[in-house]
Amino acid sequence: MKAALSRSTARRPWRSAAVAGAAALAATTLAACSTSSAPDSSGGDKSEAAPAGSGGGKTVQVVAAENFWGSVASRLGGGHVKVTSIIDNPDADPHDYEPTASDARTVAGAQYTIVNGVGYDAWADKLLSANPAPGRTSLEVGDLVGIKPGGNPHRWYSPADVHRVIERITADYKKIDPADAADFDKLKTTFEAQTLGTYNQLIAGIKAKYAGTPIGASESIVSPLADGLGLKMLTPYSFLSAISEGTDPTAHDKALIDQQIKGKQIKIYVYNSQNATPDVQQQVKEAKAEGIPVATVTETLTPAGASFEDWQVRQLQGIQQALAKATGK
């Protein structure tokens, strides 16, 4: 069963018992697993659609733990890959997701896997270990970008890390399917220069115009993006981390944030609408009451079926509009 992201209460911390149970399920399922991509419980295919490419190579079976990385992998592979994202529902919580037998079958046939890491999706590591495959290539994003356990796992919100992941996925595809290496290079160039064109322009434009602008936020998912945009995060990281991890923030942090809002020390407030705890809802209410523009982000692709680039562009535009309203420029 998928654990829904709380929209009014804090998400529960990842539970080792749940992951252990999932691993046991995966192990007992392996004997009956096929190597084909598995449909989801609604009967639809969870794979990303991709345009056909040229070349005589094989179709690489790719499994991503989350759809934000799955969308990127699909764009970079074109018709040479079939990408299945395990977390593909906006209401599923990647922190404490419990894999299904269908997920185990999908992973068993994967030639290439992408896991976020840094403790964000520990269930995925268990699932992969329970369903080994000879010659499988794996990417753990946290390891790639050098984020150690305990660090901020939300690397898909770091523009620099997104481009590092793009480089690695393309390199891995070329090793797995060398016959289509030229196509993978073309797909990467198109993705970075054209598909992500507006995304790159918005990041550069916001940084050039609003660098140093103080902002507030609901949780640590916003921190890598704020860094990439050159914005100054005033919200204590202890509060941001507490909301992300589903623990209670301290009274001191809440009082400090109240002061920042009432004193208009922050220009905008950015919150994760998929994890709007009572504390966050109160801060949003206070910010609006003080005339501080509010922008939203989400943890996974929204709406369902959205691409990484469209999702990020929409959110960046919202932040840009909030900054323009707050600063008058």
Tab-separated table of C-alpha atoms in Angstrom:
chain	number	residue	atom	x	y	z
A	1	MET	CA	0.000	0.000	0.000
A	2	LYS	CA	1.286	3.436	-0.836
A	3	ALA	CA	1.623	5.848	2.054
A	4	ALA	CA	0.124	9.187	1.099
A	5	LEU	CA	1.922	12.456	1.612
A	6	SER	CA	0.209	14.309	4.402
A	7	ARG	CA	-1.317	17.594	3.356
A	8	SER	CA	-2.322	18.569	6.882
A	9	THR	CA	-0.071	16.588	9.225
A	10	ALA	CA	3.641	15.812	9.236
A	11	ARG	CA	4.770	12.738	7.346
A	12	ARG	CA	5.903	9.872	9.520
A	13	PRO	CA	9.635	9.049	9.579
A	14	TRP	CA	10.819	6.090	7.519
A	15	ARG	CA	10.252	2.897	9.472
A	16	SER	CA	12.800	0.064	9.305
A	17	ALA	CA	10.094	-2.510	9.929
A	18	ALA	CA	8.245	-1.443	6.796
A	19	VAL	CA	11.367	-1.725	4.676
A	20	ALA	CA	12.239	-5.090	6.146
A	21	GLY	CA	8.774	-6.341	5.291
A	22	ALA	CA	9.098	-4.972	1.783
A	23	ALA	CA	12.428	-6.717	1.319
A	24	ALA	CA	10.915	-9.991	2.455
A	25	LEU	CA	8.062	-9.545	0.006
A	26	ALA	CA	10.515	-8.802	-2.788
A	27	ALA	CA	12.604	-11.870	-2.001
A	28	THR	CA	9.647	-14.251	-1.949
A	29	THR	CA	8.345	-12.753	-5.160
A	30	LEU	CA	11.584	-13.076	-7.110
A	31	ALA	CA	11.078	-16.709	-8.017
A	32	ALA	CA	7.944	-15.832	-9.933
A	33	CYS	CA	9.317	-12.627	-11.456
A	34	SER	CA	9.437	-11.984	-15.156
A	35	THR	CA	11.827	-9.484	-16.731
A	36	SER	CA	9.133	-7.351	-18.310
A	37	SER	CA	8.014	-3.951	-17.048
A	38	ALA	CA	5.081	-4.333	-14.679
A	39	PRO	CA	1.849	-2.364	-14.904
A	40	ASP	CA	0.665	-0.434	-11.882
A	41	SER	CA	-2.328	-1.397	-9.782
A	42	SER	CA	-4.697	0.624	-11.941
A	43	GLY	CA	-3.734	-1.427	-14.982
A	44	GLY	CA	-1.723	1.321	-16.669
A	45	ASP	CA	1.960	1.110	-17.569
A	46	LYS	CA	4.197	3.142	-15.258
A	47	SER	CA	6.842	3.609	-17.960
A	48	GLU	CA	7.657	7.040	-19.362
A	49	ALA	CA	6.738	7.502	-23.006
A	50	ALA	CA	9.740	8.393	-25.163
A	51	PRO	CA	10.275	9.310	-28.810
A	52	ALA	CA	11.845	6.652	-30.976
A	53	GLY	CA	15.518	6.968	-31.795
A	54	SER	CA	17.602	5.664	-34.670
A	55	GLY	CA	20.289	3.048	-34.428
A	56	GLY	CA	20.547	-0.683	-34.093
A	57	GLY	CA	21.097	-1.087	-30.357
A	58	LYS	CA	18.894	-2.741	-27.758
A	59	THR	CA	16.102	-1.400	-25.578
A	60	VAL	CA	17.525	-0.807	-22.116
A	61	GLN	CA	15.196	-1.584	-19.217
A	62	VAL	CA	15.516	1.282	-16.746
A	63	VAL	CA	13.947	1.542	-13.293
A	64	ALA	CA	13.988	4.797	-11.310
A	65	ALA	CA	12.889	4.892	-7.696
A	66	GLU	CA	11.210	8.293	-8.257
A	67	ASN	CA	9.600	9.835	-11.298
A	68	PHE	CA	11.595	13.071	-11.271
A	69	TRP	CA	14.738	11.086	-12.103
A	70	GLY	CA	12.714	8.717	-14.293
A	71	SER	CA	11.536	11.617	-16.445
A	72	VAL	CA	15.113	12.797	-16.965
A	73	ALA	CA	16.257	9.255	-17.782
A	74	SER	CA	13.494	8.888	-20.341
A	75	ARG	CA	14.394	12.092	-22.145
A	76	LEU	CA	18.038	11.075	-22.307
A	77	GLY	CA	17.315	7.586	-23.598
A	78	GLY	CA	14.615	8.270	-26.181
A	79	GLY	CA	13.428	5.166	-27.979
A	80	HIS	CA	16.460	3.210	-26.827
A	81	VAL	CA	15.159	2.834	-23.282
A	82	LYS	CA	12.028	1.838	-21.429
A	83	VAL	CA	11.851	3.715	-18.136
A	84	THR	CA	9.664	2.660	-15.231
A	85	SER	CA	9.333	4.936	-12.203
A	86	ILE	CA	8.246	3.214	-9.006
A	87	ILE	CA	7.060	6.444	-7.356
A	88	ASP	CA	4.813	7.869	-10.074
A	89	ASN	CA	1.839	9.043	-8.036
A	90	PRO	CA	1.769	12.610	-6.605
A	91	ASP	CA	0.121	11.202	-3.455
A	92	ALA	CA	2.852	8.618	-2.751
A	93	ASP	CA	5.500	9.489	-0.164
A	94	PRO	CA	9.014	8.497	-1.302
A	95	HIS	CA	10.209	8.556	2.328
A	96	ASP	CA	8.183	5.588	3.538
A	97	TYR	CA	6.904	3.944	0.380
A	98	GLU	CA	6.316	0.203	0.722
A	99	PRO	CA	7.242	-1.669	-2.501
A	100	THR	CA	4.774	-4.106	-4.009
A	101	ALA	CA	5.214	-7.489	-5.682
A	102	SER	CA	4.801	-5.673	-9.002
A	103	ASP	CA	7.728	-3.405	-8.103
A	104	ALA	CA	9.848	-6.472	-7.308
A	105	ARG	CA	9.106	-7.968	-10.742
A	106	THR	CA	10.006	-4.682	-12.411
A	107	VAL	CA	13.301	-4.348	-10.549
A	108	ALA	CA	14.227	-7.969	-11.262
A	109	GLY	CA	14.359	-7.167	-14.974
A	110	ALA	CA	16.151	-3.832	-14.700
A	111	GLN	CA	19.428	-3.366	-16.553
A	112	TYR	CA	19.889	0.137	-15.155
A	113	THR	CA	18.561	1.561	-11.901
A	114	ILE	CA	18.460	5.088	-10.482
A	115	VAL	CA	18.068	5.648	-6.749
A	116	ASN	CA	18.190	9.048	-5.064
A	117	GLY	CA	19.997	7.860	-1.928
A	118	VAL	CA	21.070	9.899	1.130
A	119	GLY	CA	18.442	8.016	3.140
A	120	TYR	CA	15.598	9.404	1.064
A	121	ASP	CA	14.535	6.085	-0.458
A	122	ALA	CA	16.180	3.412	1.698
A	123	TRP	CA	13.413	1.019	0.661
A	124	ALA	CA	14.807	1.092	-2.891
A	125	ASP	CA	18.202	-0.214	-1.776
A	126	LYS	CA	16.481	-3.101	-0.007
A	127	LEU	CA	14.392	-3.804	-3.091
A	128	LEU	CA	17.449	-3.884	-5.350
A	129	SER	CA	19.376	-6.124	-2.967
A	130	ALA	CA	16.491	-8.592	-2.859
A	131	ASN	CA	16.260	-8.679	-6.656
A	132	PRO	CA	19.805	-8.864	-8.076
A	133	ALA	CA	20.526	-9.060	-11.789
A	134	PRO	CA	23.822	-9.983	-13.477
A	135	GLY	CA	25.481	-7.025	-15.158
A	136	ARG	CA	23.046	-4.431	-13.804
A	137	THR	CA	24.352	-0.854	-13.695
A	138	SER	CA	23.186	1.323	-10.820
A	139	LEU	CA	23.284	5.044	-10.126
A	140	GLU	CA	22.848	6.459	-6.630
A	141	VAL	CA	22.520	10.206	-6.974
A	142	GLY	CA	23.718	11.056	-3.474
A	143	ASP	CA	26.980	9.198	-4.049
A	144	LEU	CA	27.437	10.864	-7.443
A	145	VAL	CA	27.108	14.410	-6.098
A	146	GLY	CA	28.966	13.739	-2.846
A	147	ILE	CA	26.160	14.159	-0.328
A	148	LYS	CA	26.843	12.060	2.757
A	149	PRO	CA	24.231	10.400	5.005
A	150	GLY	CA	22.494	13.074	7.033
A	151	GLY	CA	22.857	15.648	4.258
A	152	ASN	CA	20.027	17.210	2.269
A	153	PRO	CA	18.740	14.463	-0.073
A	154	HIS	CA	16.614	16.683	-2.353
A	155	ARG	CA	19.193	16.859	-5.135
A	156	TRP	CA	16.678	17.170	-7.988
A	157	TYR	CA	16.129	20.719	-6.743
A	158	SER	CA	19.812	21.553	-7.200
A	159	PRO	CA	20.341	22.755	-10.803
A	160	ALA	CA	24.044	21.878	-10.670
A	161	ASP	CA	23.313	18.352	-9.437
A	162	VAL	CA	20.643	17.844	-12.101
A	163	HIS	CA	23.252	18.500	-14.783
A	164	ARG	CA	25.717	16.122	-13.103
A	165	VAL	CA	23.064	13.410	-13.148
A	166	ILE	CA	22.416	14.099	-16.834
A	167	GLU	CA	26.126	13.592	-17.580
A	168	ARG	CA	26.262	10.316	-15.675
A	169	ILE	CA	23.076	8.828	-17.120
A	170	THR	CA	24.277	9.539	-20.649
A	171	ALA	CA	27.680	8.005	-19.916
A	172	ASP	CA	26.034	4.921	-18.414
A	173	TYR	CA	23.688	4.513	-21.365
A	174	LYS	CA	26.652	4.601	-23.733
A	175	LYS	CA	28.407	1.862	-21.784
A	176	ILE	CA	25.310	-0.334	-21.606
A	177	ASP	CA	24.370	0.207	-25.273
A	178	PRO	CA	27.498	1.351	-27.174
A	179	ALA	CA	25.817	0.771	-30.550
A	180	ASP	CA	23.612	3.807	-29.870
A	181	ALA	CA	26.267	6.037	-28.291
A	182	ALA	CA	25.953	8.705	-30.985
A	183	ASP	CA	22.197	8.911	-30.423
A	184	PHE	CA	22.657	9.261	-26.673
A	185	ASP	CA	25.024	12.182	-27.243
A	186	LYS	CA	22.451	13.862	-29.496
A	187	LEU	CA	19.650	13.269	-27.010
A	188	LYS	CA	21.735	14.794	-24.222
A	189	THR	CA	22.546	17.870	-26.300
A	190	THR	CA	18.900	18.339	-27.239
A	191	PHE	CA	17.726	17.860	-23.665
A	192	GLU	CA	20.181	20.313	-22.134
A	193	ALA	CA	20.103	22.974	-24.843
A	194	GLN	CA	16.462	22.845	-25.941
A	195	THR	CA	14.221	20.845	-23.605
A	196	LEU	CA	15.744	22.428	-20.503
A	197	GLY	CA	16.195	25.773	-22.247
A	198	THR	CA	13.471	27.623	-20.344
A	199	TYR	CA	14.497	25.933	-17.079
A	200	ASN	CA	18.089	27.132	-17.536
A	201	GLN	CA	16.987	30.636	-18.537
A	202	LEU	CA	14.728	31.017	-15.519
A	203	ILE	CA	17.457	29.909	-13.125
A	204	ALA	CA	19.987	32.303	-14.658
A	205	GLY	CA	17.470	35.154	-14.805
A	206	ILE	CA	16.304	34.791	-11.197
A	207	LYS	CA	19.883	34.586	-9.965
A	208	ALA	CA	20.948	37.646	-11.928
A	209	LYS	CA	17.990	39.764	-10.797
A	210	TYR	CA	17.242	38.593	-7.263
A	211	ALA	CA	20.488	37.161	-5.841
A	212	GLY	CA	20.737	37.778	-2.122
A	213	THR	CA	16.986	38.275	-1.639
A	214	PRO	CA	15.955	36.860	1.771
A	215	ILE	CA	13.266	34.177	1.687
A	216	GLY	CA	11.469	31.836	4.053
A	217	ALA	CA	10.486	28.238	3.383
A	218	SER	CA	8.611	25.313	4.880
A	219	GLU	CA	11.186	22.540	4.574
A	220	SER	CA	14.620	21.527	3.357
A	221	ILE	CA	13.375	20.597	-0.111
A	222	VAL	CA	13.626	24.316	-0.937
A	223	SER	CA	17.228	24.744	0.241
A	224	PRO	CA	19.083	23.326	-2.819
A	225	LEU	CA	16.903	25.422	-5.130
A	226	ALA	CA	17.476	28.568	-3.067
A	227	ASP	CA	21.220	27.926	-3.291
A	228	GLY	CA	20.987	27.435	-7.051
A	229	LEU	CA	19.020	30.661	-7.447
A	230	GLY	CA	21.328	32.662	-5.204
A	231	LEU	CA	18.538	33.438	-2.721
A	232	LYS	CA	19.226	33.882	0.999
A	233	MET	CA	17.397	31.348	3.169
A	234	LEU	CA	16.469	32.862	6.540
A	235	THR	CA	14.396	29.980	7.897
A	236	PRO	CA	16.479	27.954	10.396
A	237	TYR	CA	17.657	24.705	8.849
A	238	SER	CA	16.581	22.882	12.000
A	239	PHE	CA	12.970	23.845	11.222
A	240	LEU	CA	13.306	22.974	7.528
A	241	SER	CA	14.757	19.572	8.410
A	242	ALA	CA	12.126	18.842	11.063
A	243	ILE	CA	9.246	19.409	8.642
A	244	SER	CA	10.957	17.306	5.957
A	245	GLU	CA	11.562	14.432	8.379
A	246	GLY	CA	8.142	14.550	10.015
A	247	THR	CA	9.367	15.573	13.477
A	248	ASP	CA	8.146	18.411	15.677
A	249	PRO	CA	9.933	21.741	15.155
A	250	THR	CA	11.075	23.567	18.278
A	251	ALA	CA	9.110	26.391	19.851
A	252	HIS	CA	12.189	28.584	19.440
A	253	ASP	CA	12.310	28.014	15.678
A	254	LYS	CA	8.591	28.683	15.289
A	255	ALA	CA	8.859	31.908	17.283
A	256	LEU	CA	11.830	33.041	15.205
A	257	ILE	CA	9.952	32.387	11.958
A	258	ASP	CA	6.937	34.308	13.277
A	259	GLN	CA	9.251	37.261	13.919
A	260	GLN	CA	10.713	36.997	10.418
A	261	ILE	CA	7.250	37.050	8.879
A	262	LYS	CA	5.752	39.806	11.041
A	263	GLY	CA	8.887	41.906	10.653
A	264	LYS	CA	8.851	41.289	6.892
A	265	GLN	CA	12.444	40.128	7.048
A	266	ILE	CA	11.629	37.658	4.267
A	267	LYS	CA	10.454	38.810	0.850
A	268	ILE	CA	8.669	35.591	-0.165
A	269	TYR	CA	7.674	32.319	1.457
A	270	VAL	CA	8.016	29.021	-0.422
A	271	TYR	CA	6.299	25.845	0.795
A	272	ASN	CA	5.826	22.236	-0.250
A	273	SER	CA	2.086	21.919	-0.879
A	274	GLN	CA	2.329	18.123	-0.572
A	275	ASN	CA	3.443	18.429	3.049
A	276	ALA	CA	1.466	21.325	4.513
A	277	THR	CA	1.599	20.589	8.247
A	278	PRO	CA	-0.394	22.731	10.704
A	279	ASP	CA	2.757	24.762	11.440
A	280	VAL	CA	3.323	25.355	7.732
A	281	GLN	CA	-0.316	26.258	7.152
A	282	GLN	CA	-0.095	28.816	9.936
A	283	GLN	CA	3.047	30.335	8.443
A	284	VAL	CA	1.435	30.548	5.006
A	285	LYS	CA	-1.572	32.280	6.567
A	286	GLU	CA	0.636	34.745	8.439
A	287	ALA	CA	2.744	35.494	5.361
A	288	LYS	CA	-0.330	36.273	3.273
A	289	ALA	CA	-1.718	38.445	6.051
A	290	GLU	CA	1.500	40.471	6.017
A	291	GLY	CA	1.394	40.828	2.240
A	292	ILE	CA	4.355	38.506	1.679
A	293	PRO	CA	3.962	36.628	-1.641
A	294	VAL	CA	3.739	32.839	-1.319
A	295	ALA	CA	5.015	30.319	-3.902
A	296	THR	CA	4.638	26.543	-3.907
A	297	VAL	CA	6.735	23.545	-4.862
A	298	THR	CA	5.983	19.822	-4.686
A	299	GLU	CA	8.116	16.821	-3.832
A	300	THR	CA	7.277	14.733	-6.896
A	301	LEU	CA	6.027	15.457	-10.411
A	302	THR	CA	2.685	17.236	-10.482
A	303	PRO	CA	0.273	16.889	-12.058
A	304	ALA	CA	0.525	13.143	-12.659
A	305	GLY	CA	2.242	12.509	-15.977
A	306	ALA	CA	4.078	15.860	-16.038
A	307	SER	CA	7.648	15.990	-17.343
A	308	PHE	CA	10.553	17.112	-15.199
A	309	GLU	CA	11.093	20.233	-17.275
A	310	ASP	CA	7.457	21.369	-17.345
A	311	TRP	CA	7.106	20.781	-13.593
A	312	GLN	CA	10.247	22.707	-12.726
A	313	VAL	CA	9.514	25.563	-15.119
A	314	ARG	CA	6.043	26.061	-13.664
A	315	GLN	CA	7.454	26.234	-10.142
A	316	LEU	CA	10.309	28.543	-11.125
A	317	GLN	CA	7.860	30.869	-12.817
A	318	GLY	CA	5.813	30.966	-9.612
A	319	ILE	CA	8.898	31.873	-7.581
A	320	GLN	CA	9.924	34.482	-10.143
A	321	GLN	CA	6.471	36.082	-10.043
A	322	ALA	CA	6.508	36.122	-6.234
A	323	LEU	CA	9.942	37.787	-6.208
A	324	ALA	CA	8.842	40.368	-8.760
A	325	LYS	CA	5.774	41.227	-6.698
A	326	ALA	CA	7.786	41.429	-3.486
A	327	THR	CA	10.625	43.555	-4.826
A	328	GLY	CA	8.917	45.570	-7.557
A	329	LYS	CA	11.521	44.559	-10.110
